[in-house]
Amino acid sequence: MTENIRFGCAPIAWTNDDLPELGKENTFEQCISEMALAGYEGTEIGNKYPKVASQLLDYLKPRNLSVASAWLSLFLTTKPYEETESAFINHRDFLYELGAKVIVVCEQGKSIQQREDMSVFTEKPHFTDEEWLKLTQGLEHLGRLAREKDMRIVYHHHMGTGVQTTAEIQRLMDNTDPETVSLLFDTGHLALSGELPLAVFEQYKSRIHHIHFKDIRPDVQQRAQIQDSSFLDSIKQGIFTVPGDGYIDFEPILQAIEAADYKGWIVVEAEQDPAKANPFIYAKNAKNYLNQIQRKQEKKYIS
């Protein structure tokens, strides 16, 4: 049932790219060694990873880790397209050398992700019709560049950006070509935005080619919403955690993913302070939790 699914882990639990002070003491080698020890097959790429493909592979191969993908910030709505295209081609070619098949992209024009003075719950940005056109046309251009290397772009809907809600995801999907623009499915960002992750997966399963699994602590979410916290402050408070440690029920989600014959990566990701949440322990607990769900579903399948 699961031979087409590979489980990876994101380095953001060891060292946070948005908040580099979180986990600054943790080394790249510790991160990838603990991922492998926790039972994962792959990794996404963090800011401490080598920037030369051959050097990175020299570290990953002895640990039997592959590269699932890496994030690229886009500025299609606020900067000339040519600037984004140049950065994209460099990023694409780097991932191609590493053997990755998908490229995680997210529009950061007007984003409040990095704004500690703005509430992620009440002050999210919205695109004008003109900005939507720049975004969708730009994504299709980038998608065609990715297909030149037999790769795909997977768009990451994200808290604090112009593509966050179910309606915004729908507008993006309705106005782009399925052959050039795919979707990244992130359980944590959907749930935190008040959306229904399972419903979103069912609606766009044919266009989903990359998955992030993270959970949410309900008490922290309630406090952050009452305080009108920023995205970064919410992370510091511990709003995100790994699957099995929050309120999201991953069993029906994983069942739907397998029923859809999904082929690709499921990446466990939880932006946390590693001083408060040991990244190895949490990564291992998440893998054990997902393994238990899979074993349960396999027994049902066999019976």
PDB file of C-alpha atoms in Angstrom, residues 20-289:
ATOM      1  CA  PRO A  20      18.136  31.138  13.136  1.00  0.00           C
ATOM      2  CA  GLU A  21      18.671  31.753  16.847  1.00  0.00           C
ATOM      3  CA  LEU A  22      16.551  28.651  17.466  1.00  0.00           C
ATOM      4  CA  GLY A  23      18.946  25.736  17.232  1.00  0.00           C
ATOM      5  CA  LYS A  24      22.017  27.758  16.314  1.00  0.00           C
ATOM      6  CA  GLU A  25      24.051  25.317  18.424  1.00  0.00           C
ATOM      7  CA  ASN A  26      22.954  22.274  16.394  1.00  0.00           C
ATOM      8  CA  THR A  27      25.226  21.168  13.569  1.00  0.00           C
ATOM      9  CA  PHE A  28      24.241  20.019  10.092  1.00  0.00           C
ATOM     10  CA  GLU A  29      25.877  16.639  10.743  1.00  0.00           C
ATOM     11  CA  GLN A  30      23.878  16.136  13.935  1.00  0.00           C
ATOM     12  CA  CYS A  31      20.684  16.983  12.104  1.00  0.00           C
ATOM     13  CA  ILE A  32      21.039  14.516   9.235  1.00  0.00           C
ATOM     14  CA  SER A  33      22.461  11.765  11.480  1.00  0.00           C
ATOM     15  CA  GLU A  34      19.490  12.006  13.809  1.00  0.00           C
ATOM     16  CA  MET A  35      17.056  12.029  10.876  1.00  0.00           C
ATOM     17  CA  ALA A  36      18.559   8.774   9.638  1.00  0.00           C
ATOM     18  CA  LEU A  37      18.573   7.295  13.137  1.00  0.00           C
ATOM     19  CA  ALA A  38      14.885   8.179  13.504  1.00  0.00           C
ATOM     20  CA  GLY A  39      14.091   6.088  10.430  1.00  0.00           C
ATOM     21  CA  TYR A  40      13.615   8.641   7.656  1.00  0.00           C
ATOM     22  CA  GLU A  41      14.664   8.152   4.045  1.00  0.00           C
ATOM     23  CA  GLY A  42      15.051  11.779   3.050  1.00  0.00           C
ATOM     24  CA  THR A  43      15.490  15.389   3.996  1.00  0.00           C
ATOM     25  CA  GLU A  44      14.613  18.834   2.798  1.00  0.00           C
ATOM     26  CA  ILE A  45      17.423  21.390   2.789  1.00  0.00           C
ATOM     27  CA  GLY A  46      18.171  23.892   5.552  1.00  0.00           C
ATOM     28  CA  ASN A  47      20.448  26.909   5.787  1.00  0.00           C
ATOM     29  CA  LYS A  48      23.356  24.940   7.275  1.00  0.00           C
ATOM     30  CA  TYR A  49      23.474  22.385   4.463  1.00  0.00           C
ATOM     31  CA  PRO A  50      26.381  22.517   1.982  1.00  0.00           C
ATOM     32  CA  LYS A  51      25.587  24.659  -1.036  1.00  0.00           C
ATOM     33  CA  VAL A  52      27.503  22.459  -3.484  1.00  0.00           C
ATOM     34  CA  ALA A  53      25.491  19.427  -4.603  1.00  0.00           C
ATOM     35  CA  SER A  54      28.389  16.971  -4.678  1.00  0.00           C
ATOM     36  CA  GLN A  55      29.481  17.957  -1.169  1.00  0.00           C
ATOM     37  CA  LEU A  56      25.967  17.572   0.200  1.00  0.00           C
ATOM     38  CA  LEU A  57      25.588  14.147  -1.400  1.00  0.00           C
ATOM     39  CA  ASP A  58      28.864  13.047   0.213  1.00  0.00           C
ATOM     40  CA  TYR A  59      27.230  13.612   3.595  1.00  0.00           C
ATOM     41  CA  LEU A  60      23.822  12.155   2.745  1.00  0.00           C
ATOM     42  CA  LYS A  61      24.765   8.938   0.952  1.00  0.00           C
ATOM     43  CA  PRO A  62      26.509   7.246   3.916  1.00  0.00           C
ATOM     44  CA  ARG A  63      23.345   7.910   5.923  1.00  0.00           C
ATOM     45  CA  ASN A  64      21.083   6.543   3.150  1.00  0.00           C
ATOM     46  CA  LEU A  65      19.275   9.868   2.876  1.00  0.00           C
ATOM     47  CA  SER A  66      17.920  11.428  -0.318  1.00  0.00           C
ATOM     48  CA  VAL A  67      16.921  15.021  -0.985  1.00  0.00           C
ATOM     49  CA  ALA A  68      13.141  15.470  -1.113  1.00  0.00           C
ATOM     50  CA  SER A  69      13.146  19.143  -2.080  1.00  0.00           C
ATOM     51  CA  ALA A  70      13.981  22.644  -0.873  1.00  0.00           C
ATOM     52  CA  TRP A  71      12.071  25.887  -0.442  1.00  0.00           C
ATOM     53  CA  LEU A  72      12.421  28.867  -2.773  1.00  0.00           C
ATOM     54  CA  SER A  73      10.848  32.241  -1.991  1.00  0.00           C
ATOM     55  CA  LEU A  74       9.195  33.888  -5.015  1.00  0.00           C
ATOM     56  CA  PHE A  75       8.497  37.594  -5.520  1.00  0.00           C
ATOM     57  CA  LEU A  76       6.363  37.463  -8.628  1.00  0.00           C
ATOM     58  CA  THR A  77       3.874  40.042  -7.312  1.00  0.00           C
ATOM     59  CA  THR A  78       6.398  42.650  -6.159  1.00  0.00           C
ATOM     60  CA  LYS A  79       9.545  42.349  -8.309  1.00  0.00           C
ATOM     61  CA  PRO A  80      10.328  42.006 -12.016  1.00  0.00           C
ATOM     62  CA  TYR A  81       9.729  38.447 -13.213  1.00  0.00           C
ATOM     63  CA  GLU A  82      13.298  38.157 -14.501  1.00  0.00           C
ATOM     64  CA  GLU A  83      14.712  38.384 -10.952  1.00  0.00           C
ATOM     65  CA  THR A  84      12.604  35.469  -9.778  1.00  0.00           C
ATOM     66  CA  GLU A  85      13.354  33.438 -12.896  1.00  0.00           C
ATOM     67  CA  SER A  86      17.105  33.782 -12.441  1.00  0.00           C
ATOM     68  CA  ALA A  87      16.929  32.635  -8.815  1.00  0.00           C
ATOM     69  CA  PHE A  88      14.586  29.815  -9.797  1.00  0.00           C
ATOM     70  CA  ILE A  89      16.868  28.415 -12.496  1.00  0.00           C
ATOM     71  CA  ASN A  90      19.819  28.301 -10.083  1.00  0.00           C
ATOM     72  CA  HIS A  91      17.650  26.598  -7.458  1.00  0.00           C
ATOM     73  CA  ARG A  92      16.199  24.161  -9.999  1.00  0.00           C
ATOM     74  CA  ASP A  93      19.598  23.129 -11.275  1.00  0.00           C
ATOM     75  CA  PHE A  94      20.920  22.619  -7.725  1.00  0.00           C
ATOM     76  CA  LEU A  95      17.997  20.345  -6.838  1.00  0.00           C
ATOM     77  CA  TYR A  96      18.306  18.518 -10.159  1.00  0.00           C
ATOM     78  CA  GLU A  97      21.919  17.620  -9.335  1.00  0.00           C
ATOM     79  CA  LEU A  98      20.686  16.264  -6.017  1.00  0.00           C
ATOM     80  CA  GLY A  99      18.096  14.030  -7.663  1.00  0.00           C
ATOM     81  CA  ALA A 100      15.014  15.873  -6.391  1.00  0.00           C
ATOM     82  CA  LYS A 101      11.845  15.746  -8.482  1.00  0.00           C
ATOM     83  CA  VAL A 102       9.892  18.645  -6.981  1.00  0.00           C
ATOM     84  CA  ILE A 103      10.693  22.275  -6.205  1.00  0.00           C
ATOM     85  CA  VAL A 104       8.873  23.891  -3.279  1.00  0.00           C
ATOM     86  CA  VAL A 105       7.870  27.469  -4.112  1.00  0.00           C
ATOM     87  CA  CYS A 106       5.951  30.097  -2.169  1.00  0.00           C
ATOM     88  CA  GLU A 107       5.101  33.684  -3.096  1.00  0.00           C
ATOM     89  CA  GLN A 108       6.598  36.032  -0.529  1.00  0.00           C
ATOM     90  CA  GLY A 109       5.440  39.288  -2.069  1.00  0.00           C
ATOM     91  CA  LYS A 110       3.440  41.101   0.647  1.00  0.00           C
ATOM     92  CA  SER A 111       4.090  38.210   3.069  1.00  0.00           C
ATOM     93  CA  ILE A 112       4.006  38.941   6.810  1.00  0.00           C
ATOM     94  CA  GLN A 113       5.831  35.722   7.732  1.00  0.00           C
ATOM     95  CA  GLN A 114       8.838  37.673   8.970  1.00  0.00           C
ATOM     96  CA  ARG A 115       6.867  40.556  10.492  1.00  0.00           C
ATOM     97  CA  GLU A 116       6.921  40.229  14.271  1.00  0.00           C
ATOM     98  CA  ASP A 117       4.752  43.369  14.545  1.00  0.00           C
ATOM     99  CA  MET A 118       1.785  41.917  12.601  1.00  0.00           C
ATOM    100  CA  SER A 119      -0.790  39.313  13.603  1.00  0.00           C
ATOM    101  CA  VAL A 120      -0.764  36.208  11.429  1.00  0.00           C
ATOM    102  CA  PHE A 121      -4.387  35.632  12.440  1.00  0.00           C
ATOM    103  CA  THR A 122      -5.921  39.004  11.551  1.00  0.00           C
ATOM    104  CA  GLU A 123      -3.516  40.844   9.232  1.00  0.00           C
ATOM    105  CA  LYS A 124      -2.722  38.391   6.434  1.00  0.00           C
ATOM    106  CA  PRO A 125      -2.136  39.994   3.008  1.00  0.00           C
ATOM    107  CA  HIS A 126      -4.500  39.766   0.056  1.00  0.00           C
ATOM    108  CA  PHE A 127      -3.588  40.008  -3.613  1.00  0.00           C
ATOM    109  CA  THR A 128      -5.247  42.381  -6.072  1.00  0.00           C
ATOM    110  CA  ASP A 129      -6.506  41.006  -9.391  1.00  0.00           C
ATOM    111  CA  GLU A 130      -3.360  42.370 -11.037  1.00  0.00           C
ATOM    112  CA  GLU A 131      -1.150  40.619  -8.487  1.00  0.00           C
ATOM    113  CA  TRP A 132      -3.039  37.361  -8.951  1.00  0.00           C
ATOM    114  CA  LEU A 133      -2.380  37.578 -12.679  1.00  0.00           C
ATOM    115  CA  LYS A 134       1.341  38.182 -12.112  1.00  0.00           C
ATOM    116  CA  LEU A 135       1.436  35.230  -9.727  1.00  0.00           C
ATOM    117  CA  THR A 136      -0.404  32.713 -11.887  1.00  0.00           C
ATOM    118  CA  GLN A 137       1.345  33.665 -15.119  1.00  0.00           C
ATOM    119  CA  GLY A 138       4.725  33.679 -13.403  1.00  0.00           C
ATOM    120  CA  LEU A 139       4.101  30.266 -11.861  1.00  0.00           C
ATOM    121  CA  GLU A 140       3.232  28.797 -15.232  1.00  0.00           C
ATOM    122  CA  HIS A 141       6.492  30.145 -16.687  1.00  0.00           C
ATOM    123  CA  LEU A 142       8.441  28.619 -13.774  1.00  0.00           C
ATOM    124  CA  GLY A 143       6.510  25.388 -14.085  1.00  0.00           C
ATOM    125  CA  ARG A 144       7.550  25.042 -17.710  1.00  0.00           C
ATOM    126  CA  LEU A 145      11.180  25.656 -16.717  1.00  0.00           C
ATOM    127  CA  ALA A 146      10.873  22.880 -14.153  1.00  0.00           C
ATOM    128  CA  ARG A 147       9.407  20.476 -16.703  1.00  0.00           C
ATOM    129  CA  GLU A 148      12.519  21.015 -18.870  1.00  0.00           C
ATOM    130  CA  LYS A 149      14.338  18.962 -16.215  1.00  0.00           C
ATOM    131  CA  ASP A 150      11.438  16.528 -15.727  1.00  0.00           C
ATOM    132  CA  MET A 151      10.676  18.245 -12.414  1.00  0.00           C
ATOM    133  CA  ARG A 152       7.600  19.948 -10.966  1.00  0.00           C
ATOM    134  CA  ILE A 153       6.976  23.067  -8.949  1.00  0.00           C
ATOM    135  CA  VAL A 154       4.785  22.439  -5.900  1.00  0.00           C
ATOM    136  CA  TYR A 155       3.144  25.554  -4.499  1.00  0.00           C
ATOM    137  CA  HIS A 156       3.263  25.875  -0.702  1.00  0.00           C
ATOM    138  CA  HIS A 157       0.142  27.532   0.701  1.00  0.00           C
ATOM    139  CA  HIS A 158       1.374  29.242   3.874  1.00  0.00           C
ATOM    140  CA  MET A 159       0.199  31.211   6.877  1.00  0.00           C
ATOM    141  CA  GLY A 160       0.819  34.938   6.541  1.00  0.00           C
ATOM    142  CA  THR A 161       0.862  34.953   2.729  1.00  0.00           C
ATOM    143  CA  GLY A 162      -1.569  35.711  -0.076  1.00  0.00           C
ATOM    144  CA  VAL A 163      -2.265  32.006  -0.689  1.00  0.00           C
ATOM    145  CA  GLN A 164      -3.347  30.591   2.654  1.00  0.00           C
ATOM    146  CA  THR A 165      -7.059  29.798   2.694  1.00  0.00           C
ATOM    147  CA  THR A 166      -9.107  27.204   0.832  1.00  0.00           C
ATOM    148  CA  ALA A 167     -10.579  29.935  -1.368  1.00  0.00           C
ATOM    149  CA  GLU A 168      -7.127  31.266  -2.247  1.00  0.00           C
ATOM    150  CA  ILE A 169      -5.854  27.778  -3.027  1.00  0.00           C
ATOM    151  CA  GLN A 170      -8.863  27.273  -5.273  1.00  0.00           C
ATOM    152  CA  ARG A 171      -8.203  30.521  -7.125  1.00  0.00           C
ATOM    153  CA  LEU A 172      -4.587  29.499  -7.672  1.00  0.00           C
ATOM    154  CA  MET A 173      -5.534  26.036  -8.916  1.00  0.00           C
ATOM    155  CA  ASP A 174      -8.384  27.303 -11.122  1.00  0.00           C
ATOM    156  CA  ASN A 175      -6.123  29.790 -12.869  1.00  0.00           C
ATOM    157  CA  THR A 176      -3.077  27.613 -13.542  1.00  0.00           C
ATOM    158  CA  ASP A 177      -2.403  24.654 -15.803  1.00  0.00           C
ATOM    159  CA  PRO A 178      -2.292  21.289 -13.953  1.00  0.00           C
ATOM    160  CA  GLU A 179       0.557  20.252 -16.235  1.00  0.00           C
ATOM    161  CA  THR A 180       2.811  23.063 -15.005  1.00  0.00           C
ATOM    162  CA  VAL A 181       1.635  24.046 -11.497  1.00  0.00           C
ATOM    163  CA  SER A 182       1.189  21.484  -8.720  1.00  0.00           C
ATOM    164  CA  LEU A 183       0.306  21.829  -5.050  1.00  0.00           C
ATOM    165  CA  LEU A 184       2.127  21.117  -1.817  1.00  0.00           C
ATOM    166  CA  PHE A 185      -0.311  19.831   0.829  1.00  0.00           C
ATOM    167  CA  ASP A 186       0.559  21.036   4.358  1.00  0.00           C
ATOM    168  CA  THR A 187      -1.657  19.796   7.189  1.00  0.00           C
ATOM    169  CA  GLY A 188      -0.431  22.295   9.775  1.00  0.00           C
ATOM    170  CA  HIS A 189      -0.872  25.452   7.735  1.00  0.00           C
ATOM    171  CA  LEU A 190      -4.356  24.406   6.635  1.00  0.00           C
ATOM    172  CA  ALA A 191      -5.552  23.556  10.134  1.00  0.00           C
ATOM    173  CA  LEU A 192      -4.051  26.708  11.658  1.00  0.00           C
ATOM    174  CA  SER A 193      -5.818  28.790   9.025  1.00  0.00           C
ATOM    175  CA  GLY A 194      -9.135  27.201  10.000  1.00  0.00           C
ATOM    176  CA  GLU A 195      -9.361  25.005   6.906  1.00  0.00           C
ATOM    177  CA  LEU A 196     -10.114  21.277   6.677  1.00  0.00           C
ATOM    178  CA  PRO A 197      -6.952  19.441   5.556  1.00  0.00           C
ATOM    179  CA  LEU A 198      -8.707  16.242   4.488  1.00  0.00           C
ATOM    180  CA  ALA A 199     -11.224  18.144   2.354  1.00  0.00           C
ATOM    181  CA  VAL A 200      -8.444  20.088   0.639  1.00  0.00           C
ATOM    182  CA  PHE A 201      -6.546  16.885  -0.096  1.00  0.00           C
ATOM    183  CA  GLU A 202      -9.614  15.201  -1.569  1.00  0.00           C
ATOM    184  CA  GLN A 203     -10.347  18.189  -3.793  1.00  0.00           C
ATOM    185  CA  TYR A 204      -6.833  18.562  -5.220  1.00  0.00           C
ATOM    186  CA  LYS A 205      -5.346  15.081  -4.844  1.00  0.00           C
ATOM    187  CA  SER A 206      -4.628  14.835  -8.558  1.00  0.00           C
ATOM    188  CA  ARG A 207      -2.431  17.949  -8.350  1.00  0.00           C
ATOM    189  CA  ILE A 208      -0.691  17.249  -5.034  1.00  0.00           C
ATOM    190  CA  HIS A 209       2.898  16.100  -5.577  1.00  0.00           C
ATOM    191  CA  HIS A 210       4.499  16.899  -2.229  1.00  0.00           C
ATOM    192  CA  ILE A 211       3.254  16.695   1.362  1.00  0.00           C
ATOM    193  CA  HIS A 212       4.207  18.260   4.698  1.00  0.00           C
ATOM    194  CA  PHE A 213       2.899  16.650   7.882  1.00  0.00           C
ATOM    195  CA  LYS A 214       2.849  18.791  11.002  1.00  0.00           C
ATOM    196  CA  ASP A 215       0.492  19.056  13.948  1.00  0.00           C
ATOM    197  CA  ILE A 216      -0.778  21.875  16.163  1.00  0.00           C
ATOM    198  CA  ARG A 217      -0.928  22.246  19.941  1.00  0.00           C
ATOM    199  CA  PRO A 218      -4.471  23.446  20.683  1.00  0.00           C
ATOM    200  CA  ASP A 219      -3.616  25.323  23.886  1.00  0.00           C
ATOM    201  CA  VAL A 220      -0.848  27.274  22.165  1.00  0.00           C
ATOM    202  CA  GLN A 221      -3.082  28.076  19.192  1.00  0.00           C
ATOM    203  CA  GLN A 222      -5.795  29.392  21.496  1.00  0.00           C
ATOM    204  CA  ARG A 223      -3.321  31.587  23.364  1.00  0.00           C
ATOM    205  CA  ALA A 224      -1.676  32.871  20.183  1.00  0.00           C
ATOM    206  CA  GLN A 225      -5.028  33.790  18.672  1.00  0.00           C
ATOM    207  CA  ILE A 226      -6.155  35.613  21.813  1.00  0.00           C
ATOM    208  CA  GLN A 227      -2.860  37.528  21.846  1.00  0.00           C
ATOM    209  CA  ASP A 228      -3.014  38.223  18.085  1.00  0.00           C
ATOM    210  CA  SER A 229       0.496  36.815  17.792  1.00  0.00           C
ATOM    211  CA  SER A 230       2.763  37.060  14.775  1.00  0.00           C
ATOM    212  CA  PHE A 231       3.799  33.953  12.850  1.00  0.00           C
ATOM    213  CA  LEU A 232       7.278  33.969  14.358  1.00  0.00           C
ATOM    214  CA  ASP A 233       6.039  34.553  17.895  1.00  0.00           C
ATOM    215  CA  SER A 234       3.558  31.700  17.474  1.00  0.00           C
ATOM    216  CA  ILE A 235       6.454  29.415  16.546  1.00  0.00           C
ATOM    217  CA  LYS A 236       8.419  30.532  19.595  1.00  0.00           C
ATOM    218  CA  GLN A 237       5.413  29.694  21.740  1.00  0.00           C
ATOM    219  CA  GLY A 238       5.375  26.177  20.249  1.00  0.00           C
ATOM    220  CA  ILE A 239       2.243  26.276  18.107  1.00  0.00           C
ATOM    221  CA  PHE A 240       3.547  23.607  15.706  1.00  0.00           C
ATOM    222  CA  THR A 241       4.542  20.086  16.675  1.00  0.00           C
ATOM    223  CA  VAL A 242       4.988  16.716  14.977  1.00  0.00           C
ATOM    224  CA  PRO A 243       2.166  14.370  13.924  1.00  0.00           C
ATOM    225  CA  GLY A 244       0.635  12.596  16.894  1.00  0.00           C
ATOM    226  CA  ASP A 245       1.373  15.368  19.367  1.00  0.00           C
ATOM    227  CA  GLY A 246      -1.466  17.779  18.542  1.00  0.00           C
ATOM    228  CA  TYR A 247      -5.123  17.779  17.567  1.00  0.00           C
ATOM    229  CA  ILE A 248      -4.972  16.729  13.895  1.00  0.00           C
ATOM    230  CA  ASP A 249      -6.161  13.189  13.206  1.00  0.00           C
ATOM    231  CA  PHE A 250      -3.668  11.837  10.679  1.00  0.00           C
ATOM    232  CA  GLU A 251      -5.240   8.393  10.272  1.00  0.00           C
ATOM    233  CA  PRO A 252      -7.971   9.402   7.777  1.00  0.00           C
ATOM    234  CA  ILE A 253      -5.540  11.748   6.030  1.00  0.00           C
ATOM    235  CA  LEU A 254      -2.938   9.040   5.509  1.00  0.00           C
ATOM    236  CA  GLN A 255      -5.673   6.634   4.465  1.00  0.00           C
ATOM    237  CA  ALA A 256      -6.868   9.108   1.815  1.00  0.00           C
ATOM    238  CA  ILE A 257      -3.308   9.657   0.603  1.00  0.00           C
ATOM    239  CA  GLU A 258      -2.774   5.940   0.132  1.00  0.00           C
ATOM    240  CA  ALA A 259      -6.194   5.468  -1.486  1.00  0.00           C
ATOM    241  CA  ALA A 260      -5.300   8.188  -4.004  1.00  0.00           C
ATOM    242  CA  ASP A 261      -2.200   6.184  -4.987  1.00  0.00           C
ATOM    243  CA  TYR A 262      -0.016   9.151  -4.089  1.00  0.00           C
ATOM    244  CA  LYS A 263       3.590   8.803  -5.240  1.00  0.00           C
ATOM    245  CA  GLY A 264       6.178  10.984  -3.562  1.00  0.00           C
ATOM    246  CA  TRP A 265       7.411  12.344  -0.280  1.00  0.00           C
ATOM    247  CA  ILE A 266       5.655  12.935   3.004  1.00  0.00           C
ATOM    248  CA  VAL A 267       7.934  15.239   4.988  1.00  0.00           C
ATOM    249  CA  VAL A 268       7.532  15.527   8.756  1.00  0.00           C
ATOM    250  CA  GLU A 269       8.028  19.161   9.662  1.00  0.00           C
ATOM    251  CA  ALA A 270       7.603  21.039  12.936  1.00  0.00           C
ATOM    252  CA  GLU A 271       9.018  24.496  13.561  1.00  0.00           C
ATOM    253  CA  GLN A 272       9.905  24.271  17.247  1.00  0.00           C
ATOM    254  CA  ASP A 273      12.533  25.515  19.651  1.00  0.00           C
ATOM    255  CA  PRO A 274      14.921  22.536  19.904  1.00  0.00           C
ATOM    256  CA  ALA A 275      15.885  23.660  23.414  1.00  0.00           C
ATOM    257  CA  LYS A 276      12.300  22.917  24.453  1.00  0.00           C
ATOM    258  CA  ALA A 277      11.474  20.064  22.065  1.00  0.00           C
ATOM    259  CA  ASN A 278      14.357  17.667  21.401  1.00  0.00           C
ATOM    260  CA  PRO A 279      14.257  17.308  17.604  1.00  0.00           C
ATOM    261  CA  PHE A 280      15.463  13.708  17.513  1.00  0.00           C
ATOM    262  CA  ILE A 281      12.937  12.524  20.105  1.00  0.00           C
ATOM    263  CA  TYR A 282      10.079  14.329  18.361  1.00  0.00           C
ATOM    264  CA  ALA A 283      11.130  13.085  14.919  1.00  0.00           C
ATOM    265  CA  LYS A 284      11.338   9.514  16.204  1.00  0.00           C
ATOM    266  CA  ASN A 285       7.967   9.776  17.962  1.00  0.00           C
ATOM    267  CA  ALA A 286       6.360  11.081  14.769  1.00  0.00           C
ATOM    268  CA  LYS A 287       7.793   8.239  12.685  1.00  0.00           C
ATOM    269  CA  ASN A 288       6.579   5.684  15.223  1.00  0.00           C
ATOM    270  CA  TYR A 289       3.110   7.258  15.190  1.00  0.00           C
TER     271      TYR A 289
END
